[in-house]
Short mmCIF file of C-alpha atoms and ligand atoms in Angstrom, two decimals:
data_model
loop_
_atom_site.label_atom_id
_atom_site.label_comp_id
_atom_site.label_asym_id
_atom_site.label_seq_id
_atom_site.Cartn_x
_atom_site.Cartn_y
_atom_site.Cartn_z
CA UNK A 1 84.70 172.42 140.17
CA UNK A 2 84.99 168.96 139.40
CA UNK A 3 82.29 167.17 137.84
CA UNK A 4 82.23 163.26 138.31
CA UNK A 5 81.10 161.08 135.40
CA UNK A 6 80.55 157.84 135.62
CA UNK A 7 80.39 155.75 132.04
CA UNK A 8 78.59 152.71 131.95
CA UNK A 9 79.48 149.90 129.97
CA UNK A 10 81.93 152.03 127.57
CA UNK A 11 83.15 148.72 126.74
CA UNK A 12 80.08 146.91 125.44
CA UNK A 13 77.53 149.90 124.92
CA UNK A 14 79.01 152.01 122.42
CA UNK A 15 78.10 152.35 118.94
CA UNK A 16 77.18 155.48 117.26
CA UNK A 17 80.38 157.19 118.91
CA UNK A 18 78.81 157.32 122.48
CA UNK A 19 82.54 158.52 123.44
CA UNK A 20 81.86 161.69 121.46
CA UNK A 21 78.94 162.66 124.07
CA UNK A 22 81.67 162.23 126.88
CA UNK A 23 84.49 164.33 124.89
CA UNK A 24 81.63 167.28 124.42
CA UNK A 25 80.65 167.15 128.16
CA UNK A 26 84.20 167.33 128.74
CA UNK A 27 84.86 170.08 126.50
CA UNK A 28 81.95 172.11 127.66
CA UNK A 29 82.92 171.97 131.03
CA UNK A 30 86.48 172.86 130.61
CA UNK A 31 85.46 176.13 128.70
CA UNK A 32 83.81 177.35 131.97
CA UNK A 33 86.55 176.42 134.21
CA UNK A 34 85.28 173.09 135.50
CA UNK A 35 86.96 169.34 135.02
CA UNK A 36 84.84 166.43 133.97
CA UNK A 37 86.53 163.52 135.92
CA UNK A 38 85.48 160.61 134.06
CA UNK A 39 85.45 156.97 135.24
CA UNK A 40 84.20 153.65 133.81
CA UNK A 41 82.09 150.87 135.65
CA UNK A 42 81.47 147.83 133.80
CA UNK A 43 80.36 144.18 134.50
CA UNK A 44 81.58 143.01 138.18
CA UNK A 45 82.38 146.86 138.92
CA UNK A 46 81.05 148.35 141.93
CA UNK A 47 78.58 151.49 141.26
CA UNK A 48 79.73 154.65 143.44
CA UNK A 49 77.64 156.10 146.02
CA UNK A 50 75.12 159.08 145.26
CA UNK A 51 77.56 161.24 146.84
CA UNK A 52 80.32 160.17 144.78
CA UNK A 53 78.91 160.78 141.36
CA UNK A 54 77.50 163.57 139.79
CA UNK A 55 76.58 162.53 136.33
CA UNK A 56 76.16 158.74 134.93
CA UNK A 57 76.31 158.18 131.02
CA UNK A 58 75.28 154.91 129.52
CA UNK A 59 75.44 154.53 125.59
CA UNK A 60 73.93 151.90 122.83
CA UNK A 61 74.30 148.51 121.59
CA UNK A 62 72.94 145.88 120.03
CA UNK A 63 70.36 143.13 121.19
CA UNK A 64 73.75 140.97 121.78
CA UNK A 65 75.79 143.46 123.77
CA UNK A 66 72.76 144.55 125.92
CA UNK A 67 71.96 140.67 126.98
CA UNK A 68 75.40 140.59 127.68
CA UNK A 69 75.20 143.35 130.37
CA UNK A 70 71.55 143.27 131.09
CA UNK A 71 71.67 140.69 134.06
CA UNK A 72 75.05 142.74 135.80
CA UNK A 73 73.03 146.08 135.23
CA UNK A 74 69.72 144.63 136.74
CA UNK A 75 72.41 144.02 139.86
CA UNK A 76 73.82 147.66 140.09
CA UNK A 77 69.49 148.86 140.00
CA UNK A 78 68.94 149.54 143.34
CA UNK A 79 72.18 151.76 143.53
CA UNK A 80 71.23 153.30 140.13
CA UNK A 81 67.89 154.26 141.48
CA UNK A 82 69.15 155.60 144.50
CA UNK A 83 71.53 157.66 142.75
CA UNK A 84 68.68 159.53 140.56
CA UNK A 85 66.36 159.74 143.73
CA UNK A 86 69.37 161.43 144.83
CA UNK A 87 69.50 164.03 142.00
CA UNK A 88 72.32 162.73 140.05
CA UNK A 89 71.81 163.40 136.40
CA UNK A 90 71.99 160.75 134.02
CA UNK A 91 71.95 160.33 130.22
CA UNK A 92 70.98 156.89 128.58
CA UNK A 93 71.04 156.33 124.81
CA UNK A 94 69.05 153.90 122.70
CA UNK A 95 70.10 150.34 124.01
CA UNK A 96 71.09 151.88 127.33
CA UNK A 97 67.77 153.92 127.46
CA UNK A 98 66.02 151.11 127.04
CA UNK A 99 67.43 149.09 129.99
CA UNK A 100 66.79 152.15 132.16
CA UNK A 101 63.12 151.04 132.07
CA UNK A 102 61.47 148.02 133.09
CA UNK A 103 62.24 145.47 130.72
CA UNK A 104 63.41 145.27 127.11
CA UNK A 105 62.00 142.09 124.91
CA UNK A 106 64.68 141.56 122.20
CA UNK A 107 63.92 140.09 118.52
CA UNK A 108 64.69 136.70 120.12
CA UNK A 109 61.43 137.32 122.12
CA UNK A 110 63.91 137.13 125.29
CA UNK A 111 62.89 139.63 127.96
CA UNK A 112 65.96 141.69 129.36
CA UNK A 113 65.73 143.37 132.84
CA UNK A 114 65.63 146.80 133.09
CA UNK A 115 66.57 148.89 136.24
CA UNK A 116 63.31 150.48 136.53
CA UNK A 117 64.61 154.09 136.49
CA UNK A 118 62.20 155.22 133.50
CA UNK A 119 58.25 154.26 133.50
CA UNK A 120 58.72 152.60 130.24
CA UNK A 121 59.30 149.21 128.63
CA UNK A 122 60.46 148.27 124.92
CA UNK A 123 59.50 145.50 122.45
CA UNK A 124 61.39 144.78 119.41
CA UNK A 125 59.73 144.96 116.27
CA UNK A 126 60.68 143.23 112.93
CA UNK A 127 61.13 147.06 111.09
CA UNK A 128 64.17 149.03 112.19
CA UNK A 129 63.57 152.41 112.36
CA UNK A 130 66.66 154.65 111.13
CA UNK A 131 67.24 157.70 110.29
CA UNK A 132 67.35 161.79 110.98
CA UNK A 133 65.18 162.89 114.18
CA UNK A 134 63.96 166.01 114.82
CA UNK A 135 62.46 166.88 118.36
CA UNK A 136 60.55 170.00 119.99
CA UNK A 137 61.46 170.01 123.29
CA UNK A 138 58.73 172.63 124.59
CA UNK A 139 59.97 172.02 128.29
CA UNK A 140 63.19 173.57 127.27
CA UNK A 141 61.96 175.82 124.86
CA UNK A 142 64.70 174.05 122.71
CA UNK A 143 64.68 171.34 119.52
CA UNK A 144 67.19 168.20 119.73
CA UNK A 145 68.18 167.01 116.50
CA UNK A 146 70.07 163.40 116.03
CA UNK A 147 70.02 160.03 114.18
CA UNK A 148 68.18 156.81 115.35
CA UNK A 149 68.50 153.44 114.53
CA UNK A 150 66.52 150.87 116.57
CA UNK A 151 64.32 147.84 116.43
CA UNK A 152 62.86 148.25 119.63
CA UNK A 153 59.48 150.11 120.00
CA UNK A 154 59.42 152.16 123.48
CA UNK A 155 56.00 152.70 125.73
CA UNK A 156 55.53 155.57 127.81
CA UNK A 157 53.64 154.34 131.09
CA UNK A 158 51.46 156.36 133.12
CA UNK A 159 53.33 159.52 134.50
CA UNK A 160 55.97 159.04 131.91
CA UNK A 161 57.41 162.44 130.66
CA UNK A 162 58.74 162.41 127.12
CA UNK A 163 61.86 164.09 125.97
CA UNK A 164 60.40 165.58 123.00
CA UNK A 165 57.60 165.67 120.51
CA UNK A 166 58.46 164.55 117.06
CA UNK A 167 58.76 167.02 114.40
CA UNK A 168 60.45 164.60 111.94
CA UNK A 169 61.40 160.85 112.64
CA UNK A 170 60.14 158.05 113.98
CA UNK A 171 60.85 158.18 117.84
CA UNK A 172 59.92 156.04 120.88
CA UNK A 173 57.44 153.55 118.68
CA UNK A 174 56.89 155.33 115.13
CA UNK A 175 53.28 155.94 115.75
CA UNK A 176 52.66 158.16 119.30
CA UNK A 177 54.80 161.08 118.40
CA UNK A 178 56.84 161.23 121.03
CA UNK A 179 60.26 160.38 121.80
CA UNK A 180 62.58 159.65 124.82
CA UNK A 181 61.76 159.95 128.63
CA UNK A 182 62.51 162.17 131.53
CA UNK A 183 62.28 161.76 134.95
CA UNK A 184 64.16 163.97 137.96
CA UNK A 185 67.45 164.39 136.27
CA UNK A 186 67.25 161.26 134.23
CA UNK A 187 67.08 161.50 130.36
CA UNK A 188 66.49 158.60 127.74
CA UNK A 189 66.49 158.67 124.24
CA UNK A 190 67.04 156.99 120.67
CA UNK A 191 69.19 160.22 119.30
CA UNK A 192 72.48 158.85 118.66
CA UNK A 193 75.12 160.54 116.15
CA UNK A 194 76.69 161.38 118.83
CA UNK A 195 73.72 163.46 120.40
CA UNK A 196 75.50 166.20 122.27
CA UNK A 197 77.81 167.81 119.44
CA UNK A 198 74.88 169.10 117.63
CA UNK A 199 72.95 170.21 120.73
CA UNK A 200 74.71 172.40 122.97
CA UNK A 201 72.37 173.44 125.28
CA UNK A 202 71.05 170.10 126.06
CA UNK A 203 74.89 169.25 127.25
CA UNK A 204 74.98 172.37 129.15
CA UNK A 205 71.68 171.10 131.02
CA UNK A 206 73.24 167.96 131.97
CA UNK A 207 76.63 169.75 133.20
CA UNK A 208 73.81 172.34 135.15
CA UNK A 209 72.31 169.56 136.59
CA UNK A 210 75.47 167.59 137.64
CA UNK A 211 76.76 170.71 139.36
CA UNK A 212 73.72 171.29 141.27
CA UNK A 213 74.05 168.00 142.79
CA UNK A 214 77.89 168.57 143.57
CA UNK A 215 77.23 171.88 145.08
CA UNK A 216 73.43 171.71 146.45
CA UNK A 217 72.92 174.72 144.45
CA UNK A 218 71.15 175.49 141.13
CA UNK A 219 74.24 176.92 138.14
CA UNK A 220 73.28 178.47 134.94
CA UNK A 221 76.67 178.19 132.67
CA UNK A 222 77.44 181.22 130.99
CA UNK A 223 76.93 180.82 127.03
CA UNK A 224 79.36 179.56 124.39
CA UNK A 225 79.62 180.89 120.75
CA UNK A 226 78.73 177.53 119.70
CA UNK A 227 78.67 178.43 115.89
CA UNK A 228 79.73 174.97 114.43
CA UNK A 229 77.38 173.29 116.97
CA UNK A 230 74.40 175.56 115.56
CA UNK A 231 75.50 174.87 112.04
CA UNK A 232 75.60 171.11 112.76
CA UNK A 233 71.81 171.48 114.51
CA UNK A 234 70.86 173.31 111.38
CA UNK A 235 72.16 170.78 109.15
CA UNK A 236 70.92 167.77 111.19
CA UNK A 237 67.53 169.02 111.50
CA UNK A 238 67.22 169.86 107.71
CA UNK A 239 68.03 166.30 106.92
CA UNK A 240 65.50 165.24 109.73
CA UNK A 241 62.81 167.22 107.90
CA UNK A 242 63.67 166.30 104.23
CA UNK A 243 63.81 162.60 105.04
CA UNK A 244 63.34 161.48 108.77
CA UNK A 245 60.32 158.88 109.43
CA UNK A 246 60.64 157.37 106.00
CA UNK A 247 61.42 153.75 106.15
N1 LIG B 301 69.36 146.96 120.13
C1 LIG B 301 68.73 148.16 120.40
C2 LIG B 301 67.60 147.80 119.31
O1 LIG B 301 67.70 147.26 118.15
C3 LIG B 301 69.24 149.36 120.45
C4 LIG B 301 69.86 149.77 119.26
C5 LIG B 301 70.74 150.92 119.73
O2 LIG B 301 71.27 151.05 120.73
N2 LIG B 301 71.04 151.38 118.57
O3 LIG B 301 66.54 148.36 119.52
#
């Protein structure tokens, strides 16, 4: 099968090796005989219709880059909201995650519009929340390990489902004990690193949901050996347990 991925603002929102996440999705799709067709959409470009994309991705960036894309992204909001309602899968990381909410008020106090795909809003604080993170994702019976670096404090609004419970690290706001947000097949998280090389199960979840959008049927991918991924997850989890969430 061909899986159509659109990488939003790859030229603006790409810190902590966001392209590494795309490479993992591509490699894991190929390992099962599927092809990940990657295209980019940036400022001034059209978002493909929901029928022409299976997986959306947006990465992280400093306040400056977020401010450069926010107005253009807001104009793409209706098409992206439709895509999510139509079952397109979506992974948004850090700065991109913040802009999937209602708004992000940055450290300068400027309110950047979000696209309202996730029931969240974010306010930048003084102290950055930096370090290794480990999450319990009970909904999947799995854990997620990664690295966070953000000034934003993200607040889950009514009806919001977190991506995971924080075992170690700061998470959304450093106090709620939750990280990320998920709705339909859209996932937002502060976990960088990049995220997917050390969390193979989550990459497969995104691919399965993208295939379900492409075919209208549920898919279960055959497991991969994942020795390296398991070691990376264990090392990252151990680092988080030893020092995550300490400023
Ligand atoms: N600029 C945002 C913040 O500081 C997001 C940072 C990022 O994407 N790493 O919270």
